Short mmCIF file of C-alpha atoms and ligand atoms in Angstrom, two decimals:
data_model
loop_
_atom_site.label_atom_id
_atom_site.label_comp_id
_atom_site.label_asym_id
_atom_site.label_seq_id
_atom_site.Cartn_x
_atom_site.Cartn_y
_atom_site.Cartn_z
CA MET W 1 -2.91 40.67 15.50
CA ALA W 2 -2.25 43.02 17.90
CA SER W 3 0.09 44.96 15.85
CA SER W 4 -1.87 45.24 12.89
CA ILE W 5 -3.36 48.58 14.56
CA PHE W 6 0.02 50.60 13.86
CA PHE W 7 -0.71 49.52 10.47
CA SER W 8 -4.18 49.69 10.02
CA PRO W 9 -4.93 50.66 6.22
CA ALA W 10 -8.62 52.37 7.53
CA ALA W 11 -6.56 54.91 8.91
CA ASN W 12 -3.30 57.66 9.48
CA ALA W 13 -2.97 58.03 12.73
CA VAL W 14 -3.57 55.60 16.44
CA THR W 15 -3.56 57.04 19.33
CA VAL W 16 -1.83 55.02 21.78
CA PRO W 17 -2.24 56.09 25.49
CA ILE W 18 0.97 56.44 27.52
CA ARG W 19 1.85 56.16 30.89
CA PHE W 20 3.68 57.80 33.27
CA THR W 21 5.04 56.07 35.95
CA ALA W 22 6.17 57.10 39.59
CA THR W 23 9.50 56.65 38.45
CA ALA W 24 10.03 59.66 36.28
CA THR W 25 12.95 61.26 36.36
CA ALA W 26 13.12 64.38 38.20
CA ALA W 27 13.27 66.78 35.41
CA THR W 28 10.09 65.08 34.49
CA PRO W 29 6.40 66.90 35.15
CA THR W 30 3.90 65.26 37.40
CA PRO W 31 2.80 62.02 35.69
CA THR W 32 -0.31 62.27 33.88
CA PRO W 33 -1.60 59.44 31.61
CA ARG W 34 -1.51 61.92 27.85
CA LEU W 35 -2.31 60.91 24.39
CA VAL W 36 0.38 61.21 21.89
CA LEU W 37 -0.37 61.38 18.12
CA VAL W 38 1.65 57.80 16.44
CA ARG W 39 1.93 58.60 12.07
CA ALA W 40 1.46 55.90 9.70
CA ASN W 41 2.76 58.08 7.14
CA ASN W 42 4.65 60.90 6.25
CA ALA W 43 2.44 63.03 4.50
CA SER W 44 0.09 63.37 7.49
CA ALA W 45 2.51 64.53 9.63
CA SER W 46 4.20 68.39 8.83
CA ALA W 47 -0.57 68.21 9.52
CA SER W 48 1.06 69.39 13.44
CA GLY W 49 4.31 69.01 14.89
CA PRO W 50 4.97 65.62 17.66
CA THR W 51 4.01 66.20 20.70
CA LEU W 52 7.07 64.99 22.46
CA THR W 53 10.90 65.71 21.61
CA LEU W 54 13.16 62.86 21.06
CA GLU W 55 15.19 63.98 24.14
CA GLU W 56 11.66 63.82 25.81
CA CYS W 57 11.09 60.15 24.54
CA GLU W 58 14.94 59.32 25.16
CA ALA W 59 14.50 60.14 28.63
CA ALA W 60 11.76 58.36 28.90
CA ALA W 61 12.49 55.52 27.05
CA VAL W 62 16.14 55.98 29.44
CA ALA W 63 13.82 55.48 33.12
CA GLY W 64 11.70 52.39 31.37
CA ASN W 65 8.69 54.07 30.87
CA PHE W 66 7.87 52.91 27.59
CA PRO W 67 4.16 52.80 26.06
CA ALA W 68 2.87 50.18 27.27
CA PRO W 69 3.06 47.33 23.98
CA PRO W 70 0.44 45.59 23.00
CA PRO W 71 0.25 42.21 25.07
CA HIS W 72 1.24 39.15 23.33
CA SER W 73 0.17 35.78 24.03
CA LYS W 74 -0.33 32.29 22.14
CA PRO W 75 -3.54 31.05 22.79
CA PRO W 76 -3.72 27.38 24.58
CA GLY W 77 -4.03 24.51 22.31
CA PRO W 78 -7.20 22.96 22.70
CA LYS W 79 -9.08 21.33 25.57
CA GLY W 80 -6.86 17.24 26.07
CA THR W 81 -3.36 18.87 24.32
CA PRO W 82 -0.91 17.34 25.92
CA LEU W 83 1.85 18.86 27.89
CA ILE W 84 5.29 18.06 27.23
CA LYS W 85 8.91 19.35 26.94
CA PRO W 86 9.71 20.86 24.31
CA LEU W 87 11.92 19.16 21.92
CA ASP W 88 14.92 19.76 21.31
CA LEU W 89 15.86 20.93 17.74
CA THR W 90 18.48 22.78 16.51
CA ARG W 91 16.39 23.31 12.68
CA ARG W 92 12.85 23.99 12.93
CA PRO W 93 12.58 24.36 8.58
CA ARG W 94 8.85 25.20 9.52
CA ARG W 95 10.11 28.99 10.90
CA ASN W 96 10.94 30.08 7.23
CA ARG W 97 7.23 28.66 6.72
CA LYS W 98 6.23 30.56 9.06
CA SER W 99 3.77 33.34 7.86
CA PRO W 100 2.64 34.52 3.92
CA THR W 101 5.19 37.57 4.00
CA LEU W 102 8.04 34.99 5.10
CA ARG W 103 7.09 32.27 2.53
CA SER W 104 7.12 34.71 -0.40
CA ALA W 105 10.39 36.02 0.80
CA PHE W 106 12.07 32.28 0.17
CA GLN W 107 10.12 31.01 -2.55
CA GLU W 108 12.98 29.41 -4.86
CA THR W 109 10.24 29.47 -8.25
CA THR W 110 8.58 31.55 -9.50
CA LEU W 111 5.76 31.53 -12.50
CA SER W 112 5.09 34.61 -15.31
CA PRO W 113 3.48 34.86 -17.94
CA ALA W 114 6.17 35.94 -19.71
CA ASN W 115 7.74 32.06 -19.06
CA PHE W 116 4.33 30.77 -21.30
CA VAL W 117 3.74 29.71 -25.01
CA LEU W 118 0.63 29.17 -25.95
CA PRO W 119 0.13 25.88 -28.73
CA LEU W 120 -2.74 27.62 -30.84
CA PHE W 121 -4.49 24.98 -33.45
CA ILE W 122 -5.83 26.45 -36.24
CA HIS W 123 -8.17 25.81 -39.37
CA GLU W 124 -9.06 26.62 -42.65
CA GLY W 125 -12.37 27.38 -41.31
CA GLU W 126 -14.47 30.84 -40.78
CA GLU W 127 -15.79 29.58 -37.29
CA ASP W 128 -13.90 27.58 -34.18
CA ALA W 129 -14.44 24.40 -33.96
CA PRO W 130 -14.21 23.07 -30.26
CA ILE W 131 -11.82 20.48 -29.43
CA GLY W 132 -14.28 17.89 -27.29
CA ALA W 133 -10.97 15.51 -25.79
CA MET W 134 -9.85 19.57 -24.92
CA PRO W 135 -12.85 21.09 -23.25
CA GLY W 136 -11.90 24.77 -23.15
CA CYS W 137 -9.77 24.83 -26.34
CA PHE W 138 -10.60 25.05 -30.56
CA ARG W 139 -9.52 24.35 -33.71
CA LEU W 140 -9.53 28.57 -34.80
CA GLY W 141 -10.23 30.02 -37.46
CA TRP W 142 -6.82 31.07 -38.95
CA ARG W 143 -8.78 35.30 -39.66
CA HIS W 144 -10.56 35.49 -36.49
CA GLY W 145 -10.44 33.39 -34.30
CA LEU W 146 -6.79 33.27 -34.43
CA MET W 147 -6.87 36.66 -33.57
CA ASP W 148 -9.01 37.47 -31.11
CA GLU W 149 -7.12 34.20 -29.11
CA VAL W 150 -4.10 35.89 -29.63
CA TYR W 151 -5.57 39.42 -28.46
CA LYS W 152 -6.55 38.16 -25.27
CA ALA W 153 -2.98 36.28 -24.43
CA ARG W 154 -0.90 39.87 -24.84
CA ASP W 155 -3.35 41.07 -22.66
CA VAL W 156 -2.12 38.92 -19.76
CA GLY W 157 0.85 39.04 -20.57
CA VAL W 158 1.36 35.66 -22.47
CA ASN W 159 3.39 37.09 -26.33
CA SER W 160 4.38 34.03 -27.75
CA PHE W 161 1.92 30.85 -29.82
CA VAL W 162 3.26 28.05 -31.05
CA LEU W 163 0.52 26.92 -34.34
CA PHE W 164 -0.40 23.80 -35.47
CA PRO W 165 -2.47 23.40 -38.07
CA LYS W 166 -5.81 20.60 -39.40
CA ILE W 167 -4.72 20.08 -42.46
CA PRO W 168 -7.41 19.16 -44.97
CA ASP W 169 -7.12 15.38 -45.98
CA ALA W 170 -6.75 16.44 -49.70
CA LEU W 171 -3.96 18.12 -49.24
CA LYS W 172 -2.07 15.06 -47.06
CA SER W 173 0.21 12.86 -49.44
CA PRO W 174 3.32 10.05 -48.44
CA THR W 175 5.81 12.86 -48.11
CA GLY W 176 3.58 15.58 -46.74
CA ASP W 177 4.40 18.47 -49.27
CA GLU W 178 2.23 20.66 -48.24
CA ALA W 179 4.64 21.46 -45.27
CA TYR W 180 6.35 23.65 -47.79
CA ASN W 181 3.81 25.25 -49.44
CA ASP W 182 4.07 29.14 -48.88
CA ASN W 183 0.59 29.93 -48.80
CA GLY W 184 -0.53 26.78 -46.95
CA LEU W 185 -2.27 27.68 -43.42
CA VAL W 186 0.75 27.92 -41.81
CA PRO W 187 2.87 30.50 -43.71
CA ARG W 188 -0.18 32.51 -44.63
CA THR W 189 -1.41 32.36 -40.85
CA ILE W 190 2.57 33.71 -39.71
CA ARG W 191 1.99 36.53 -42.08
CA LEU W 192 -1.31 37.84 -41.36
CA LEU W 193 0.00 37.36 -37.64
CA LYS W 194 2.97 39.93 -38.16
CA ASP W 195 0.79 41.61 -40.07
CA LYS W 196 -1.54 42.46 -36.69
CA PHE W 197 1.32 41.61 -33.55
CA PRO W 198 4.66 42.95 -34.81
CA ASP W 199 5.75 41.94 -31.70
CA ILE W 200 4.98 38.57 -31.02
CA VAL W 201 7.03 36.51 -31.03
CA ILE W 202 5.85 33.12 -33.18
CA TYR W 203 7.44 29.25 -32.97
CA THR W 204 6.36 27.09 -35.72
CA ASP W 205 5.97 22.63 -35.56
CA VAL W 206 8.20 21.28 -37.46
CA ALA W 207 6.96 17.63 -38.97
CA LEU W 208 5.37 15.92 -41.05
CA ASP W 209 1.80 14.51 -39.07
CA PRO W 210 -0.14 17.07 -40.32
CA TYR W 211 0.80 16.83 -43.91
CA SER W 212 1.31 13.22 -44.02
CA SER W 213 -1.62 10.90 -45.38
CA ASP W 214 0.56 7.76 -43.42
CA GLY W 215 -0.41 9.99 -40.41
CA HIS W 216 3.58 9.64 -39.05
CA ASP W 217 5.69 12.37 -38.50
CA GLY W 218 7.92 11.34 -41.79
CA ILE W 219 8.07 9.65 -44.77
CA VAL W 220 6.86 6.34 -44.60
CA ARG W 221 8.42 2.97 -46.53
CA GLU W 222 6.67 0.30 -47.85
CA ASP W 223 8.32 -1.56 -45.75
CA GLY W 224 7.19 0.47 -42.54
CA VAL W 225 10.36 2.48 -41.89
CA ILE W 226 10.70 6.05 -40.97
CA MET W 227 12.37 7.16 -43.43
CA ASN W 228 15.10 9.59 -41.64
CA ASP W 229 17.01 11.11 -44.17
CA GLU W 230 14.66 11.82 -46.70
CA THR W 231 12.59 12.75 -43.78
CA VAL W 232 14.87 15.57 -43.30
CA HIS W 233 14.94 17.04 -46.61
CA GLN W 234 11.44 17.55 -46.54
CA LEU W 235 11.51 19.55 -42.87
CA CYS W 236 14.28 21.66 -43.50
CA LYS W 237 12.32 22.80 -46.58
CA GLN W 238 9.22 23.59 -44.80
CA ALA W 239 11.45 25.33 -42.55
CA VAL W 240 12.10 27.90 -44.57
CA SER W 241 9.13 28.38 -46.03
CA GLN W 242 7.75 28.68 -41.98
CA ALA W 243 10.96 31.66 -41.97
CA ARG W 244 10.10 32.99 -45.16
CA ALA W 245 6.66 33.93 -43.52
CA GLY W 246 7.75 35.36 -40.81
CA ALA W 247 8.83 32.59 -38.10
CA ASP W 248 11.13 33.76 -35.00
CA VAL W 249 11.60 30.04 -33.86
CA VAL W 250 10.63 27.00 -35.92
CA SER W 251 10.64 23.67 -33.67
CA PRO W 252 11.27 20.27 -35.19
CA SER W 253 8.83 17.75 -33.19
CA ASP W 254 9.91 14.83 -35.65
CA MET W 255 12.86 13.02 -33.65
CA MET W 256 14.69 12.50 -36.67
CA ASP W 257 18.06 11.99 -36.66
CA GLY W 258 21.11 14.77 -37.34
CA ARG W 259 17.75 17.52 -37.65
CA VAL W 260 18.90 19.90 -36.10
CA GLY W 261 22.04 21.00 -37.86
CA ALA W 262 19.82 20.14 -41.56
CA LEU W 263 17.30 22.76 -40.27
CA ARG W 264 20.38 25.19 -39.42
CA ALA W 265 22.25 24.91 -42.52
CA ALA W 266 19.53 25.31 -44.53
CA LEU W 267 18.51 28.09 -42.63
CA ASP W 268 22.00 29.63 -42.56
CA ALA W 269 21.89 29.32 -46.60
CA GLU W 270 18.36 31.23 -46.85
CA GLY W 271 19.53 34.64 -45.03
CA PHE W 272 17.15 33.56 -41.44
CA HIS W 273 20.61 32.97 -39.47
CA ASP W 274 18.54 34.78 -36.78
CA VAL W 275 15.43 32.36 -36.85
CA SER W 276 16.01 30.22 -33.61
CA ILE W 277 15.92 26.43 -33.46
CA MET W 278 13.90 25.17 -30.65
CA SER W 279 14.85 21.76 -30.53
CA TYR W 280 12.43 18.66 -29.35
CA THR W 281 14.98 16.76 -27.67
CA ALA W 282 13.70 14.50 -25.49
CA LYS W 283 10.28 13.82 -27.20
CA TYR W 284 9.38 10.81 -26.05
CA ALA W 285 6.22 8.51 -27.77
CA SER W 286 4.10 9.33 -24.78
CA ALA W 287 -0.35 8.19 -24.90
CA PHE W 288 -0.32 11.42 -23.19
CA TYR W 289 -0.73 12.63 -26.29
CA GLY W 290 -3.91 11.31 -27.96
CA PRO W 291 -6.38 14.76 -26.83
CA PHE W 292 -4.05 16.13 -29.68
CA ARG W 293 -4.06 13.63 -32.18
CA GLU W 294 -7.96 13.97 -32.41
CA ALA W 295 -7.25 17.58 -32.27
CA LEU W 296 -5.66 16.93 -35.47
CA ASP W 297 -7.04 14.68 -36.67
CA SER W 298 -2.89 12.71 -37.35
CA ASN W 299 -3.35 9.31 -36.14
CA PRO W 300 -1.02 7.30 -37.28
CA ARG W 301 -2.55 4.95 -39.68
CA PHE W 302 -0.86 2.17 -38.34
CA GLY W 303 1.91 1.53 -35.71
CA ASP W 304 3.06 3.87 -33.35
CA LYS W 305 6.07 6.13 -33.63
CA LYS W 306 8.30 3.80 -31.51
CA THR W 307 10.83 3.61 -33.41
CA TYR W 308 12.15 7.86 -33.93
CA GLN W 309 10.30 8.79 -30.55
CA MET W 310 11.80 8.12 -26.45
CA ASN W 311 11.15 5.51 -24.79
CA PRO W 312 8.63 6.37 -22.02
CA ALA W 313 11.44 4.10 -19.53
CA ASN W 314 14.32 5.76 -20.69
CA TYR W 315 16.65 8.68 -19.27
CA ARG W 316 20.13 8.37 -20.22
CA GLU W 317 19.08 8.36 -23.51
CA ALA W 318 17.75 11.98 -23.20
CA LEU W 319 21.90 12.97 -22.72
CA ILE W 320 22.30 11.17 -26.08
CA GLU W 321 19.41 13.73 -27.51
CA ALA W 322 20.92 16.59 -25.84
CA GLN W 323 24.10 16.55 -27.01
CA ALA W 324 23.84 15.88 -30.44
CA ASP W 325 21.18 19.34 -30.57
CA GLU W 326 23.54 21.20 -29.03
CA ALA W 327 26.29 20.27 -31.06
CA GLU W 328 24.12 20.89 -34.23
CA GLY W 329 23.60 24.33 -33.05
CA ALA W 330 20.20 24.44 -31.14
CA ASP W 331 18.81 27.24 -29.09
CA ILE W 332 16.50 25.34 -26.84
CA LEU W 333 15.57 22.15 -25.82
CA LEU W 334 12.66 20.80 -25.20
CA VAL W 335 12.05 18.53 -22.61
CA LYS W 336 8.00 16.82 -24.26
CA PRO W 337 5.97 15.74 -21.97
CA GLY W 338 5.67 17.67 -19.35
CA LEU W 339 4.81 17.19 -15.81
CA PRO W 340 5.53 12.94 -16.20
CA TYR W 341 8.95 13.43 -16.97
CA THR W 342 10.63 16.22 -14.70
CA ASP W 343 13.22 14.35 -14.42
CA VAL W 344 14.44 14.48 -17.41
CA ILE W 345 13.51 17.95 -17.45
CA ARG W 346 16.04 18.15 -14.44
CA LEU W 347 18.44 16.30 -16.05
CA LEU W 348 19.16 18.61 -19.11
CA ARG W 349 18.99 21.48 -16.80
CA ASP W 350 21.68 20.72 -15.13
CA ASN W 351 23.43 19.12 -18.50
CA SER W 352 22.96 22.29 -20.73
CA ALA W 353 23.59 25.88 -20.41
CA LEU W 354 20.64 26.05 -23.08
CA PRO W 355 17.49 27.03 -21.97
CA ILE W 356 14.99 24.36 -21.46
CA ALA W 357 11.28 24.50 -23.21
CA ALA W 358 8.75 21.90 -21.84
CA TYR W 359 5.55 20.84 -23.43
CA GLN W 360 3.25 20.19 -21.04
CA VAL W 361 0.90 18.34 -23.81
CA SER W 362 -2.29 17.63 -25.06
CA GLY W 363 -3.28 15.20 -21.91
CA GLU W 364 -1.74 16.65 -18.79
CA TYR W 365 -4.21 19.58 -19.56
CA SER W 366 -7.10 17.40 -20.45
CA MET W 367 -6.92 15.61 -17.79
CA ILE W 368 -6.25 18.19 -15.25
CA LYS W 369 -9.52 19.79 -16.53
CA ALA W 370 -11.45 16.80 -16.76
CA ALA W 371 -11.16 15.35 -13.25
CA GLY W 372 -11.78 19.64 -12.35
CA VAL W 373 -15.26 19.29 -13.69
CA LEU W 374 -16.18 16.27 -12.32
CA LYS W 375 -14.99 18.50 -8.83
CA MET W 376 -12.85 16.03 -8.38
CA ILE W 377 -9.96 18.23 -7.72
CA ASP W 378 -9.43 21.70 -7.87
CA GLU W 379 -8.73 22.88 -11.18
CA GLU W 380 -6.97 26.41 -10.73
CA ARG W 381 -4.77 24.91 -8.03
CA VAL W 382 -3.98 22.07 -9.64
CA MET W 383 -2.55 24.17 -12.64
CA MET W 384 -0.87 26.05 -10.98
CA GLU W 385 1.41 23.64 -9.44
CA SER W 386 1.66 21.97 -12.19
CA LEU W 387 2.87 24.55 -14.00
CA MET W 388 5.47 25.70 -10.64
CA CYS W 389 6.58 21.79 -10.76
CA ILE W 390 7.68 22.29 -13.66
CA ARG W 391 10.03 25.42 -13.65
CA ARG W 392 10.75 23.99 -10.56
CA ALA W 393 12.10 21.36 -11.64
CA GLY W 394 14.01 23.88 -14.17
CA ALA W 395 11.98 24.35 -16.97
CA ASP W 396 12.95 28.05 -18.46
CA ILE W 397 9.98 28.09 -21.12
CA ILE W 398 6.58 25.86 -20.38
CA LEU W 399 4.39 25.76 -23.48
CA SER W 400 0.95 24.78 -22.25
CA TYR W 401 -2.71 25.18 -23.13
CA PHE W 402 -3.25 26.40 -20.02
CA ALA W 403 -0.86 29.79 -20.76
CA ARG W 404 -3.89 32.63 -20.96
CA GLN W 405 -6.22 31.18 -18.34
CA ALA W 406 -2.59 30.64 -15.79
CA ALA W 407 -1.39 34.33 -16.78
CA GLY W 408 -4.58 35.94 -15.80
CA ILE W 409 -4.88 34.55 -13.05
CA LEU W 410 -0.60 35.70 -11.90
CA CYS W 411 -1.95 39.02 -13.83
CA GLY W 412 -4.71 39.33 -11.02
CA ALA W 413 -5.15 38.91 -6.99
CA LYS W 414 -2.36 37.22 -6.17
CA SER W 415 -3.10 34.84 -3.18
CA ASN W 416 -0.61 32.40 -0.99
C1 LIG N 1 4.10 15.98 -33.42
C2 LIG N 1 3.75 16.27 -32.61
C3 LIG N 1 2.80 16.25 -31.89
C4 LIG N 1 2.51 17.04 -29.88
C5 LIG N 1 3.45 18.10 -30.89
N1 LIG N 1 3.88 17.81 -31.90
C6 LIG N 1 2.21 14.35 -31.44
C7 LIG N 1 2.84 13.91 -31.45
O1 LIG N 1 3.68 13.69 -31.77
O2 LIG N 1 2.34 12.48 -32.31
C8 LIG N 1 1.59 16.25 -29.50
C9 LIG N 1 1.05 17.89 -28.25
C10 LIG N 1 0.32 17.67 -27.35
O3 LIG N 1 0.27 16.90 -27.11
O4 LIG N 1 -0.71 18.66 -26.49
N2 LIG N 1 4.91 15.95 -34.70
#
């Protein structure tokens, strides 16, 4: 491009020939071709003074004598391009997309590592164990692997984490009492993390499924009914135990009715007024959770979660949940899954002033990973686009297994 010569990073100054023509004023000396130094930055400008004074330059401009501008020409279309009369358009939206600078100036949505929350699987082991259905994800040893992962995530600007424990079968029970063991895997891990990284934000999952011998988020009655209020009682104990260990945000993912208000009251009663509640407001009964359940070995032993998680066909129902959560004191409303439910994210964004979170769940992650490995899609670009789309839909924060990988890209060279 011709104009780039003026700002060539390789040289501070470039010489531009100025031609004076015969129409120069009488005061102008005999026209001779001259070379003028055009400085591209101020640092070098003081090295030697300008060759022409401002008055001389202005006089030359008034007389119509300027340096010949670089030629500007549009290359022709390929052979065979039809010769047409241009369309008479008032609007040509492509004008605002014609260069990387214009495109980035008009970009409406941005992604930043500050928007990400990284979900981490932890277990009692010393070694990290790969999760078959989630390439690149591991059940991390809570004392070593987890600390390494948090360290690396912080390095690329991810400072928020949500913990999911893989609980030994022997500690599971129908009432999930291990969920509020102050020395259980989650509270123990929170204390260690807070000790090593005092400034990180720790989100916890509040639900019984990792602790339930039935693999359900609540207590299961003999006839298969998930008991609402009794489950909420357990969840309150779980959240208080997590808060006691140092959790910053407790996140009920169980979908019991009334749990947000009950958690708020339980936390306040114990003096945890500063612990936030991120409610899984619109959590759908989704097949996209499959890989996660493999990771935690938390598949329901029977039946499904349709009596508490929402029907994927429903939209308005998300408003009912949002209104209840807001009234009960939720600090953040979450939609889950993410990409297939961007309409619901937008619905909550437009109907609440609270921050909105979206969870790009395990199935979404694994689909992109698998198609990337098979070279069917460009994994990195699809990853970044999917995260951007979730932000565009209205999510402030995104829980994503891609958080560290995506933040790494955001920290490195940006491409348009
Ligand atoms: C359970 C819970 C689930 C997820 C987060 N918390 C699974 C479920 O509801 O069965 C799914 C997350 C994912 O798929 O990445 N309380």
